[in-house]
JSON list of C-alpha atoms in Angstrom, two decimals:
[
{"chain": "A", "resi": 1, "resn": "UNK", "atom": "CA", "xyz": [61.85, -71.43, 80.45]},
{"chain": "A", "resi": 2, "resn": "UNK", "atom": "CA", "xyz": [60.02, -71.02, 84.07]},
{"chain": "A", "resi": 3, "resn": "UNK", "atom": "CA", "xyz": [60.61, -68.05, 86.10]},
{"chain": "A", "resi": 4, "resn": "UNK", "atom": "CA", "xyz": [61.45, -67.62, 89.59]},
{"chain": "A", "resi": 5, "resn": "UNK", "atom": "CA", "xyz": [57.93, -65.76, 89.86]},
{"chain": "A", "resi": 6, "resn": "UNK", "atom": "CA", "xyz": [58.87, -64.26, 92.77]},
{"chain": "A", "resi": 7, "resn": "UNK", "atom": "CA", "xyz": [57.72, -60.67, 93.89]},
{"chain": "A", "resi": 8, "resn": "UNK", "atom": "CA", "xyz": [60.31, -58.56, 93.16]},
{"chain": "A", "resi": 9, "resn": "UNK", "atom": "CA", "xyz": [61.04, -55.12, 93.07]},
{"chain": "A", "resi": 10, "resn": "UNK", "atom": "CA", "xyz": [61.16, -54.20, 89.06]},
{"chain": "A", "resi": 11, "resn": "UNK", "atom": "CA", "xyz": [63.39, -52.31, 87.24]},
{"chain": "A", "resi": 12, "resn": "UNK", "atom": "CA", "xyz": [62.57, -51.48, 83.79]},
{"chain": "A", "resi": 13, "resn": "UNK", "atom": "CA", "xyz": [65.13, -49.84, 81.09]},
{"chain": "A", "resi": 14, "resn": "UNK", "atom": "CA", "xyz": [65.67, -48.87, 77.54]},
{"chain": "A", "resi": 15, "resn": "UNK", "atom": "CA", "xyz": [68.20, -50.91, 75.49]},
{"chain": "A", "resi": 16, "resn": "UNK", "atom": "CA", "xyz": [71.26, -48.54, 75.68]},
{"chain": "A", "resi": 17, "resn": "UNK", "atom": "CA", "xyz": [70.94, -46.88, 78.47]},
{"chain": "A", "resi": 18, "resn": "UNK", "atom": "CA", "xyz": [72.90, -47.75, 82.04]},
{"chain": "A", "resi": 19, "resn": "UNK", "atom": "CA", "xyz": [70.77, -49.47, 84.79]},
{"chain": "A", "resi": 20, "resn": "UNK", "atom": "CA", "xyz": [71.67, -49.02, 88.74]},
{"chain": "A", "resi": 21, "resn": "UNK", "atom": "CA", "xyz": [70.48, -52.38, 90.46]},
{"chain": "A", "resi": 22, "resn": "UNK", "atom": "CA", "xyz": [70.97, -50.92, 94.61]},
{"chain": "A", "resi": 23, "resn": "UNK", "atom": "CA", "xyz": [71.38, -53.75, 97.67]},
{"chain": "A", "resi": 24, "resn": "UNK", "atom": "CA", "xyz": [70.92, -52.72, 101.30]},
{"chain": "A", "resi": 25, "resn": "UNK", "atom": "CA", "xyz": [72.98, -55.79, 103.13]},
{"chain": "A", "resi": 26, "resn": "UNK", "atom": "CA", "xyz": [72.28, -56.42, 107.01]},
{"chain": "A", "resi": 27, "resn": "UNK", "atom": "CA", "xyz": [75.56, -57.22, 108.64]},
{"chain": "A", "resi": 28, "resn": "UNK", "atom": "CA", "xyz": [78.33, -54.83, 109.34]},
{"chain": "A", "resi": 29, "resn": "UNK", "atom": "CA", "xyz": [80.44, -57.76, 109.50]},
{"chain": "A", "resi": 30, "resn": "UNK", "atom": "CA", "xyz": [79.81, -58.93, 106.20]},
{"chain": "A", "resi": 31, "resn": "UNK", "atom": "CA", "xyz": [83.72, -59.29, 104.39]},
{"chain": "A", "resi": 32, "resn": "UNK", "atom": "CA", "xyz": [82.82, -60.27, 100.67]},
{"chain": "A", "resi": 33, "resn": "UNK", "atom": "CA", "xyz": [80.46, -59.19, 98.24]},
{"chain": "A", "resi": 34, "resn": "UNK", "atom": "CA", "xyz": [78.87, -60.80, 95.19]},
{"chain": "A", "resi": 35, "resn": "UNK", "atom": "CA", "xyz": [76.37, -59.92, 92.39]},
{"chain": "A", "resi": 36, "resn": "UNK", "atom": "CA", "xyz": [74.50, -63.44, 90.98]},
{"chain": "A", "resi": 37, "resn": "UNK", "atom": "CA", "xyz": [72.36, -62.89, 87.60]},
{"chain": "A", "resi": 38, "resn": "UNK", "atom": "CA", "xyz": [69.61, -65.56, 87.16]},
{"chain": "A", "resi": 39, "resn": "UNK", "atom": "CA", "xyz": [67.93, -66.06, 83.77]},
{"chain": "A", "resi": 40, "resn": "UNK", "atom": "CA", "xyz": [64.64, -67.82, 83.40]},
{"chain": "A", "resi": 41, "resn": "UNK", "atom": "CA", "xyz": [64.56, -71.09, 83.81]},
{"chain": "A", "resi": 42, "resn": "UNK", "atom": "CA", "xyz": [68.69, -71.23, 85.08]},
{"chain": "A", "resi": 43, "resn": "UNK", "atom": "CA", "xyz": [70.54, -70.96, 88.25]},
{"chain": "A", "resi": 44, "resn": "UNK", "atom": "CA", "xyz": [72.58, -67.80, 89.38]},
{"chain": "A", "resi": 45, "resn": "UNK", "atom": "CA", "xyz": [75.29, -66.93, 88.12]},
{"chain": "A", "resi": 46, "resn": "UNK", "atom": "CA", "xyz": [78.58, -65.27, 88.91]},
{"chain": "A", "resi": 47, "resn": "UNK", "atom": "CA", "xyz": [79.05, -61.50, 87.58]},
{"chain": "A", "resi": 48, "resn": "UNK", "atom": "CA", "xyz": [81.06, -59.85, 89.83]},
{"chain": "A", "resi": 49, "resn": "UNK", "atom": "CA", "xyz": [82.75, -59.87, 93.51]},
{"chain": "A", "resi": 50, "resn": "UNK", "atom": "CA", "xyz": [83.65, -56.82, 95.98]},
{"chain": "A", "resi": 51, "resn": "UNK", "atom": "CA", "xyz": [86.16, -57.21, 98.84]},
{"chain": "A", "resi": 52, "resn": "UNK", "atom": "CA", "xyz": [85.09, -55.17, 102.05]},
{"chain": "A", "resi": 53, "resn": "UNK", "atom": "CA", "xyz": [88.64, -53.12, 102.05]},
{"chain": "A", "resi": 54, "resn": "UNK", "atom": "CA", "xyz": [87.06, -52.21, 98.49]},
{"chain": "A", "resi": 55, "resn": "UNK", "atom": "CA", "xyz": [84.76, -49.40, 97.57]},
{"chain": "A", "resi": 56, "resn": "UNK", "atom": "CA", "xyz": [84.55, -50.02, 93.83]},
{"chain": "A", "resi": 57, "resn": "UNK", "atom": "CA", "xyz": [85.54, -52.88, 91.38]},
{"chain": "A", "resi": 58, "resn": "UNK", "atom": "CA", "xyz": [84.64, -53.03, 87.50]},
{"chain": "A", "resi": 59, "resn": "UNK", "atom": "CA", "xyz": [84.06, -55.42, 85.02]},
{"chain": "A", "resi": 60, "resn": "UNK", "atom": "CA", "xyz": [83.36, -56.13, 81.48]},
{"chain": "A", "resi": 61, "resn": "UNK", "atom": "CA", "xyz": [80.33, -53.33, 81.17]},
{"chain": "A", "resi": 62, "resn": "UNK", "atom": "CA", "xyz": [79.52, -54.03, 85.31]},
{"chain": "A", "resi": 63, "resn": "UNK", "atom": "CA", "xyz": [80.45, -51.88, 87.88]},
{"chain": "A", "resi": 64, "resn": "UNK", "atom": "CA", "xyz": [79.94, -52.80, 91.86]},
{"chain": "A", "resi": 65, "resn": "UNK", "atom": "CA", "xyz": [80.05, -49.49, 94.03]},
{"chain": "A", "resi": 66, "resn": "UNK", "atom": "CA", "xyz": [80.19, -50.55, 98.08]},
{"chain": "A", "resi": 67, "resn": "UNK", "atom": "CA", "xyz": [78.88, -48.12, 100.99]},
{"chain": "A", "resi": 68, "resn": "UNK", "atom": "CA", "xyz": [79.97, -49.53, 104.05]},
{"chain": "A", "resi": 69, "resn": "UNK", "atom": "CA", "xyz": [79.23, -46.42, 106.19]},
{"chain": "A", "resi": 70, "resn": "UNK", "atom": "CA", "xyz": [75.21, -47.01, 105.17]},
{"chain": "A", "resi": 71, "resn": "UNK", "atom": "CA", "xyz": [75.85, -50.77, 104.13]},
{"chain": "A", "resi": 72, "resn": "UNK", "atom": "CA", "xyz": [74.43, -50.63, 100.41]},
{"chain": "A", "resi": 73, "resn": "UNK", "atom": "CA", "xyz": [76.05, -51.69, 97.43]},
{"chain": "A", "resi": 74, "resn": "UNK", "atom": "CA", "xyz": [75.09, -50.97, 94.10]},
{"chain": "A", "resi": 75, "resn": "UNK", "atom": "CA", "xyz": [75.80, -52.85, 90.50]},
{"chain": "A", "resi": 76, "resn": "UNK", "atom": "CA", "xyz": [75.62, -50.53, 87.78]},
{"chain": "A", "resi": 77, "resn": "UNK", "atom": "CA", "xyz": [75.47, -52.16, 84.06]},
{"chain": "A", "resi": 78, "resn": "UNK", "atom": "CA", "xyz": [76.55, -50.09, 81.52]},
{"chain": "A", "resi": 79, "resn": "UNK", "atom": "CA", "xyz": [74.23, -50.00, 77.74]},
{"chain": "A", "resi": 80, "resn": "UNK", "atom": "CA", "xyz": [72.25, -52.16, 79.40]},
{"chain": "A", "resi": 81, "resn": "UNK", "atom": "CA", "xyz": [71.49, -55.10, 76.43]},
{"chain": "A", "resi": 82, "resn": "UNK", "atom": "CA", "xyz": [68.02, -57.37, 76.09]},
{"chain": "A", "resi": 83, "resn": "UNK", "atom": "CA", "xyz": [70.45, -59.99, 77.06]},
{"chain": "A", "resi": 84, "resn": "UNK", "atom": "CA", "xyz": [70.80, -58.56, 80.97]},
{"chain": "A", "resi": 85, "resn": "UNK", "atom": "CA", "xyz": [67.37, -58.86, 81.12]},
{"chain": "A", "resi": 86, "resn": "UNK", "atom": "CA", "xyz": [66.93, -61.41, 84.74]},
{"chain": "A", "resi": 87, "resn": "UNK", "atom": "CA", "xyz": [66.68, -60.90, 88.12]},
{"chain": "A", "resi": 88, "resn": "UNK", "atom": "CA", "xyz": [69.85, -60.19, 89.89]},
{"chain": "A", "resi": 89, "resn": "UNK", "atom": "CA", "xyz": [70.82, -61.10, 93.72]},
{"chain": "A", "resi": 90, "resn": "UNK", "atom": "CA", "xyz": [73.09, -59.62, 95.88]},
{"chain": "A", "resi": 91, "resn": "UNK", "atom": "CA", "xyz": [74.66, -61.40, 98.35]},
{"chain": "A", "resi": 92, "resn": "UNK", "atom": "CA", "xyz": [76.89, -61.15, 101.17]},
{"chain": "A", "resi": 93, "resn": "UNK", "atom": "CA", "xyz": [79.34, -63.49, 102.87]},
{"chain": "A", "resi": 94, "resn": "UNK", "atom": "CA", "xyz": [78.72, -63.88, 106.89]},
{"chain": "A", "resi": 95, "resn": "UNK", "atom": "CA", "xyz": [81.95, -63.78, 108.33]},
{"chain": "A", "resi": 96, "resn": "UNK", "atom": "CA", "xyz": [81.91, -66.17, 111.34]},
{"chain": "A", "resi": 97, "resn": "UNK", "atom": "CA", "xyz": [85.49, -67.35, 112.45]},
{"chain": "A", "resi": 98, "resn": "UNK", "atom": "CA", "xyz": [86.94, -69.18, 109.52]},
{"chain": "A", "resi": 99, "resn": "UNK", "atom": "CA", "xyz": [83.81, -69.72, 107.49]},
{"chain": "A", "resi": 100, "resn": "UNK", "atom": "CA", "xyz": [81.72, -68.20, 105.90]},
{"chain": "A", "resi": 101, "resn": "UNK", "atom": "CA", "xyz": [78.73, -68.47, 104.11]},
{"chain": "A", "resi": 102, "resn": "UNK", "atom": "CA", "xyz": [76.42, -66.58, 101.44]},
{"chain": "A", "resi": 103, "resn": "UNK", "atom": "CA", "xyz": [72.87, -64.44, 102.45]},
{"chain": "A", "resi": 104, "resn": "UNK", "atom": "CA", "xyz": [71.24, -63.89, 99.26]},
{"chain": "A", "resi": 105, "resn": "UNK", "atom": "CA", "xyz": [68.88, -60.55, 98.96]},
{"chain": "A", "resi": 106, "resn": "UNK", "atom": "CA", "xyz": [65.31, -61.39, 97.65]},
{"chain": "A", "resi": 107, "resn": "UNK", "atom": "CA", "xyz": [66.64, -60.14, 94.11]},
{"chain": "A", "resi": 108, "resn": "UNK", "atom": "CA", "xyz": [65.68, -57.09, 91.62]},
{"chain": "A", "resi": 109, "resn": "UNK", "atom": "CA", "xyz": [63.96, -58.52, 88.42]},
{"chain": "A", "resi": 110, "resn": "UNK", "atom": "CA", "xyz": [65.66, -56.36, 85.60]},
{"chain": "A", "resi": 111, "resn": "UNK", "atom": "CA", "xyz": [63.64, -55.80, 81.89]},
{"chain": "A", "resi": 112, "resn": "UNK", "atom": "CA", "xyz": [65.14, -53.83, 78.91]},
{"chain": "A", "resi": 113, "resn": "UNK", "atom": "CA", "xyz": [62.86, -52.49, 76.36]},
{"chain": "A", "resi": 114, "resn": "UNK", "atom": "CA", "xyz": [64.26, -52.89, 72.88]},
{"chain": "B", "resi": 1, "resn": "UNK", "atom": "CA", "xyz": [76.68, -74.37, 81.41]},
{"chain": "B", "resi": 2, "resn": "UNK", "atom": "CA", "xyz": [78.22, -74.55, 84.88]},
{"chain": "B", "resi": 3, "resn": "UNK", "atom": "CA", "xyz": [79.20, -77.98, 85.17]},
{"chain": "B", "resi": 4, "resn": "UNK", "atom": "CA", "xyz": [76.82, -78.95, 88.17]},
{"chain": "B", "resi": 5, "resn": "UNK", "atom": "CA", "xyz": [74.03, -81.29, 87.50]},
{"chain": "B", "resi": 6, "resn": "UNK", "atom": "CA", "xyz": [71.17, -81.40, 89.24]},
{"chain": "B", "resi": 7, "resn": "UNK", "atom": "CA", "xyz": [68.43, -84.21, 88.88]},
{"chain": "B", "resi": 8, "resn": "UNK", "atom": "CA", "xyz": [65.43, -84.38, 88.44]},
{"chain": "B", "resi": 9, "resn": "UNK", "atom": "CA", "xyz": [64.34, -81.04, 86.79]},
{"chain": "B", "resi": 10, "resn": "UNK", "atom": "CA", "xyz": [60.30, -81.23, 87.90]},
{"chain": "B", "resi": 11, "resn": "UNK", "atom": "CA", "xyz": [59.34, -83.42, 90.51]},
{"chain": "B", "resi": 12, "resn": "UNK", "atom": "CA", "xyz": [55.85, -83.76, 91.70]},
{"chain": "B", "resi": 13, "resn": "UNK", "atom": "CA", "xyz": [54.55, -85.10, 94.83]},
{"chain": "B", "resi": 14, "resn": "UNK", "atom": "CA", "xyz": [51.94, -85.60, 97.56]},
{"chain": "B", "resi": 15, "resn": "UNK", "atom": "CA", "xyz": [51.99, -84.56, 100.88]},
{"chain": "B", "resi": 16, "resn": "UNK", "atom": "CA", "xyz": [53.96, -86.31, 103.44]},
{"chain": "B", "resi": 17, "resn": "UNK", "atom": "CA", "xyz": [56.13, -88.02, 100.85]},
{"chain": "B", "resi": 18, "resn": "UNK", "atom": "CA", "xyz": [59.72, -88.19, 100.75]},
{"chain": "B", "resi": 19, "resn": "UNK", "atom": "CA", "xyz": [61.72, -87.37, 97.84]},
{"chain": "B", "resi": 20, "resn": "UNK", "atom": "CA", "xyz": [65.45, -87.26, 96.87]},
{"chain": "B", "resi": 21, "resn": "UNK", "atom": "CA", "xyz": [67.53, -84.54, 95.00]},
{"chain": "B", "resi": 22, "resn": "UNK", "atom": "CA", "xyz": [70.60, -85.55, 93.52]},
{"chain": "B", "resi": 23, "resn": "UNK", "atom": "CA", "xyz": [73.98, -83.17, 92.47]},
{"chain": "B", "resi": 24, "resn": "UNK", "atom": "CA", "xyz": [76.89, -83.83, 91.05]},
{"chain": "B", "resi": 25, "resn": "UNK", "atom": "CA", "xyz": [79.39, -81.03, 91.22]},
{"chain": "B", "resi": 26, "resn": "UNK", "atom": "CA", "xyz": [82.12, -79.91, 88.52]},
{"chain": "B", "resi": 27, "resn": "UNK", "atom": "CA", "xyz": [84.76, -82.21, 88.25]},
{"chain": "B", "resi": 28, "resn": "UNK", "atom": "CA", "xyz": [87.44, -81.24, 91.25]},
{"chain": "B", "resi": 29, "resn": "UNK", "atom": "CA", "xyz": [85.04, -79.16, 93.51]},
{"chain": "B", "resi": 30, "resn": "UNK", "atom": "CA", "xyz": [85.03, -80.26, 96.74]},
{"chain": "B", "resi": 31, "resn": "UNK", "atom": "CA", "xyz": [82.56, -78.20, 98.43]},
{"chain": "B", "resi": 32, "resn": "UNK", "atom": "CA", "xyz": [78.82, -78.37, 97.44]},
{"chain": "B", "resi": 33, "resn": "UNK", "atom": "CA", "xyz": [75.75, -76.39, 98.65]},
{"chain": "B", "resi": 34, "resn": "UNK", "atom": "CA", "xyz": [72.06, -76.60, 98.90]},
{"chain": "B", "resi": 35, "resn": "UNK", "atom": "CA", "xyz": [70.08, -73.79, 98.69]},
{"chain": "B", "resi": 36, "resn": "UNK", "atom": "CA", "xyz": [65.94, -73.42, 98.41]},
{"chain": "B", "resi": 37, "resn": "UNK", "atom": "CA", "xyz": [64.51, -70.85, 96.38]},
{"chain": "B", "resi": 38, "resn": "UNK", "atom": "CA", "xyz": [60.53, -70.56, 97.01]},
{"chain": "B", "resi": 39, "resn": "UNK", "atom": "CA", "xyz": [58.52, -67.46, 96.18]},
{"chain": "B", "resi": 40, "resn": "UNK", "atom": "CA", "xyz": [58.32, -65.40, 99.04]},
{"chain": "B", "resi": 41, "resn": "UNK", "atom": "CA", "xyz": [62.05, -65.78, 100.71]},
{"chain": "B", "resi": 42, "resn": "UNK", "atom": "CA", "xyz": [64.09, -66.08, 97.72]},
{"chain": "B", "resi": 43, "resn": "UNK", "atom": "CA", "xyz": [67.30, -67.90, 98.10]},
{"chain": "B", "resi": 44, "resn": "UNK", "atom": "CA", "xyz": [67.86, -69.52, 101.25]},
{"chain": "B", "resi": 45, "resn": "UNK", "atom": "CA", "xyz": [71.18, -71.49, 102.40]},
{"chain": "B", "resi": 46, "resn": "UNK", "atom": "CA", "xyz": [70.26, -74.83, 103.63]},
{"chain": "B", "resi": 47, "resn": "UNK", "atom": "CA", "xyz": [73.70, -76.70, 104.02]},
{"chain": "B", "resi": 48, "resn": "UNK", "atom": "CA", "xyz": [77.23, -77.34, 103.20]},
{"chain": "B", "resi": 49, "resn": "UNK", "atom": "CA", "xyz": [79.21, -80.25, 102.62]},
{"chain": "B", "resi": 50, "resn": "UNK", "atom": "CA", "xyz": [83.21, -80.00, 101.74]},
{"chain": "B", "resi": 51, "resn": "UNK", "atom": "CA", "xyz": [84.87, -82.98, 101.06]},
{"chain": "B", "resi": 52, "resn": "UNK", "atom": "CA", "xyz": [81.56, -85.79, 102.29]},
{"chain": "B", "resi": 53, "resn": "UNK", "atom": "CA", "xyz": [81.60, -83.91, 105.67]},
{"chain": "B", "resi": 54, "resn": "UNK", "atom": "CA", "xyz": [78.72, -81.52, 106.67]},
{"chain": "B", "resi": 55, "resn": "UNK", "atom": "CA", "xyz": [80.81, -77.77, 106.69]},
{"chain": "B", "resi": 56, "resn": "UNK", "atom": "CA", "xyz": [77.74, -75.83, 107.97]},
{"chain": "B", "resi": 57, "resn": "UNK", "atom": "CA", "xyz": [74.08, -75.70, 108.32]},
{"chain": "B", "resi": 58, "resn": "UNK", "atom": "CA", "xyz": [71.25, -72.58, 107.30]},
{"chain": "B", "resi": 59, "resn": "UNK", "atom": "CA", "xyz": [67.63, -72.93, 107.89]},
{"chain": "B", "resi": 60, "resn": "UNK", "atom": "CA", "xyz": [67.45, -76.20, 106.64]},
{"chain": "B", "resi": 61, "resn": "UNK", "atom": "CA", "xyz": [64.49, -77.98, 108.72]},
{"chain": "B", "resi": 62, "resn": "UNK", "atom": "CA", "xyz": [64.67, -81.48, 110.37]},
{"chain": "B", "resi": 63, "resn": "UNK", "atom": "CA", "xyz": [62.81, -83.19, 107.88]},
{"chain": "B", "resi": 64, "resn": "UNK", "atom": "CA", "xyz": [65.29, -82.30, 105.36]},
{"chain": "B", "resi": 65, "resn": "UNK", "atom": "CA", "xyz": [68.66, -84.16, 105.36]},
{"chain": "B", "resi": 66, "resn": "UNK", "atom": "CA", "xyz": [71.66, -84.19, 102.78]},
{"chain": "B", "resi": 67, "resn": "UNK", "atom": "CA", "xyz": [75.44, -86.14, 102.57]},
{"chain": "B", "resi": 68, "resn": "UNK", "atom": "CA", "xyz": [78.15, -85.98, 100.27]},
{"chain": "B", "resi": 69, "resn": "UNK", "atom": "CA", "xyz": [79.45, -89.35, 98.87]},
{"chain": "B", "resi": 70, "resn": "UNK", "atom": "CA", "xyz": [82.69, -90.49, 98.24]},
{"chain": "B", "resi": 71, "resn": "UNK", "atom": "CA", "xyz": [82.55, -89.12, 94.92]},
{"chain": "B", "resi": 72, "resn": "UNK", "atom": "CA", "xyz": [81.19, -86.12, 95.71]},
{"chain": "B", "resi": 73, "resn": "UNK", "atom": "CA", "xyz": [78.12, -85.73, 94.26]},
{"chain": "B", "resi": 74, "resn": "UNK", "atom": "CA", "xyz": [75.37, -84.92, 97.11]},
{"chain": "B", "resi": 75, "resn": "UNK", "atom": "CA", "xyz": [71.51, -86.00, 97.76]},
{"chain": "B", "resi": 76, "resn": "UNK", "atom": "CA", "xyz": [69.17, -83.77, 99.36]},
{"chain": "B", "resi": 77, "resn": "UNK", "atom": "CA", "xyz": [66.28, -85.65, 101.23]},
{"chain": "B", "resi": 78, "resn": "UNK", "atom": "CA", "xyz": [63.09, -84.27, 101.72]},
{"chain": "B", "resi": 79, "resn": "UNK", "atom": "CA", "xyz": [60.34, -86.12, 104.29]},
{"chain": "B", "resi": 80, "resn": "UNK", "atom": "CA", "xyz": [57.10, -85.73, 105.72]},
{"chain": "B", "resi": 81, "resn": "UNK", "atom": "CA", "xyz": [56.41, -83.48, 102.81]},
{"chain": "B", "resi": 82, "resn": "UNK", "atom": "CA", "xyz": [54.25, -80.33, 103.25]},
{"chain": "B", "resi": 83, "resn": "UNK", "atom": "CA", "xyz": [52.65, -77.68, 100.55]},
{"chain": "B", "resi": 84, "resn": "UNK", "atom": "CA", "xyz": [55.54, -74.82, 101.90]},
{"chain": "B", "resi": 85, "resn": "UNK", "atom": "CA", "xyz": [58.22, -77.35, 100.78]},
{"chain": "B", "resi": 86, "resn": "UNK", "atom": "CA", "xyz": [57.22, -76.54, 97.31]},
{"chain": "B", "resi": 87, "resn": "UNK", "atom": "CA", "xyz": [60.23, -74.56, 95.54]},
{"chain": "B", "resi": 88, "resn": "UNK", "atom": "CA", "xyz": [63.04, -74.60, 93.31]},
{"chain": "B", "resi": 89, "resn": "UNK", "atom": "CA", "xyz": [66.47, -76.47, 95.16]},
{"chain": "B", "resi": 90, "resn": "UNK", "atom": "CA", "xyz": [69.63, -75.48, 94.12]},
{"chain": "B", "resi": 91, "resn": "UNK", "atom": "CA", "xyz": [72.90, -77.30, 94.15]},
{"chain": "B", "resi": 92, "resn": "UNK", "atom": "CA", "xyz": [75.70, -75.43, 93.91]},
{"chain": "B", "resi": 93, "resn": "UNK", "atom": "CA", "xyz": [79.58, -75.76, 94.41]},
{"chain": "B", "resi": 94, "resn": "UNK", "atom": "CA", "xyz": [83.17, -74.49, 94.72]},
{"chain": "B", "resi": 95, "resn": "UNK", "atom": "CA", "xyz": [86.77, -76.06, 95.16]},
{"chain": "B", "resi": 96, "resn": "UNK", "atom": "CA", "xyz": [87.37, -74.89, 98.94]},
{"chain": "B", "resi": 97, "resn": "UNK", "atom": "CA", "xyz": [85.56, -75.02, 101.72]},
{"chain": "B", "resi": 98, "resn": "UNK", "atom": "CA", "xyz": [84.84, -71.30, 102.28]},
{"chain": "B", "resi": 99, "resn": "UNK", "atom": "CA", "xyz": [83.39, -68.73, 99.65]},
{"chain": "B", "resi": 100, "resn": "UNK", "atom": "CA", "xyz": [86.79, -66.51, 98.86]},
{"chain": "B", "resi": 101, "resn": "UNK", "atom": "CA", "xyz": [86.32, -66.26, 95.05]},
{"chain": "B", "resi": 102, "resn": "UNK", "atom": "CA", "xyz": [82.73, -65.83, 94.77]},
{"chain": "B", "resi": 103, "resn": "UNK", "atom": "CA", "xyz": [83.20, -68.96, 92.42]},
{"chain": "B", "resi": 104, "resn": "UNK", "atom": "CA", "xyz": [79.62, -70.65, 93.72]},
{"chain": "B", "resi": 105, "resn": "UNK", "atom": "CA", "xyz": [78.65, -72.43, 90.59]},
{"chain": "B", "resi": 106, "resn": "UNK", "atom": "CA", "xyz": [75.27, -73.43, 90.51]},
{"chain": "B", "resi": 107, "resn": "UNK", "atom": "CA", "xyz": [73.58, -75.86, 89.12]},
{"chain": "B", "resi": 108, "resn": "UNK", "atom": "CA", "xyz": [70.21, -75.29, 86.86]},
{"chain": "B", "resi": 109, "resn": "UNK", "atom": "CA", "xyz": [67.56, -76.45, 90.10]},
{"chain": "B", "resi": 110, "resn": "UNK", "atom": "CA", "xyz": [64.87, -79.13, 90.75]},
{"chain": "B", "resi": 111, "resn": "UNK", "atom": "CA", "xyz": [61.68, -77.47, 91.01]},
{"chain": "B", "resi": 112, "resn": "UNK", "atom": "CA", "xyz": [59.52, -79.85, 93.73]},
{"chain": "B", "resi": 113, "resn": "UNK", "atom": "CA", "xyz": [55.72, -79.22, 93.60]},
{"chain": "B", "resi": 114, "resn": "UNK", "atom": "CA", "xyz": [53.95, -81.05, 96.26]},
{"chain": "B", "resi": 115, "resn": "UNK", "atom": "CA", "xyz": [50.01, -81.46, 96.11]}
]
């Protein structure tokens, strides 16, 4: 399939061990949280979500850690596979009155070495 | 497989011609998104339609248009062409109206070039 090619920051891991994928958002009034994995060739997709009045939610082998006080948030993947290898978005949901919408970070392209 | 389909996959095109982008969202969302993914900003929110009426507008430019039918599948039109409009579009959608679940599905692009 085609990549994204963009230029990305690169993280590179060995199958097994845990990779930390890190997100600086910009607003402080940013409610919702969500971590997007996008394959070659595919379109993002859902891994996990983080509520604001949250500092840490886990999934099946994923892990999202939220900083308000220095607005980062962090997914951590535990025995990282050759399967997780993509680049993965952050984004954050804009709070403005009753909507809301999604600001995507430029992405971390993630590689495991077998 | 997300359920949104997105046609065509590769489109290529001159300058200052106008194309269409077409999505059809998973059966019973209402809500669907376009978002542009070129290689130095990533992925950028253009607009949002819930339910064939526009819900809210990103940095979509004013040679760009979109609508939701009655059936709910959307077009994106592009006009007056330029080399920057070359990227990857994304439809995506959801059942509501405002991202609560983090359920964006997305559909698997059109990638424009334009020469």
């Amino acid at each position: 399939g085609e990549s994204v090619g963009l230029h990305l920051p690169t993280l590179s891991v060995q199958e097994g061990d845990n990779s930390i994928i890190n997100c600086a958002y910009s607003n402080s009034a940013s409610d919702y949280f969500i971590w997007y994995k996008q394959e070659s060739g595919k379109g993002p997709q859902f891994i996990i979500d983080i509520r604001s009045n949250m500092d840490k939610r886990q999934g099946q082998r994923v892990t999202v850690l939220l900083n308000k006080t220095v607005k980062h948030l962090s997914l951590q993947i535990a025995a990282t596979q050759p399967g997780d290898s993509a680049v993965y978005f952050c984004a954050e949901r804009e709070r403005r009155g009753s909507q809301g919408n999604l600001i995507f970070g430029k992405g971390t392209k993630l590689s495991v070495k077998p | 497989d997300s359920g949104v389909t997105q046609t065509p996959k590769h489109l290529i095109t001159a300058t200052g011609q106008r194309v269409t982008l077409r999505c059809s969202p998973r059966s019973g969302d209402l809500s669907v998104y376009w978002y542009q993914q070129s290689l130095d900003q990533g992925l950028q929110f253009l607009i949002q339609y819930y339910n064939g009426e526009e819900r809210a507008k990103g940095n979509i430019l004013e040679r760009f248009s979109a609508q939701q039918f009655p059936d709910l599948h959307s077009e994106l039109n592009l006009s007056s062409l330029e080399l920057g409009d070359s990227a990857l579009y994304f439809c995506a959608s959801s059942v509501s109206g405002t991202v609560n679940t983090g359920e964006l599905f997305f559909g698997e692009g059109s990638r424009l070039t334009v020469l």
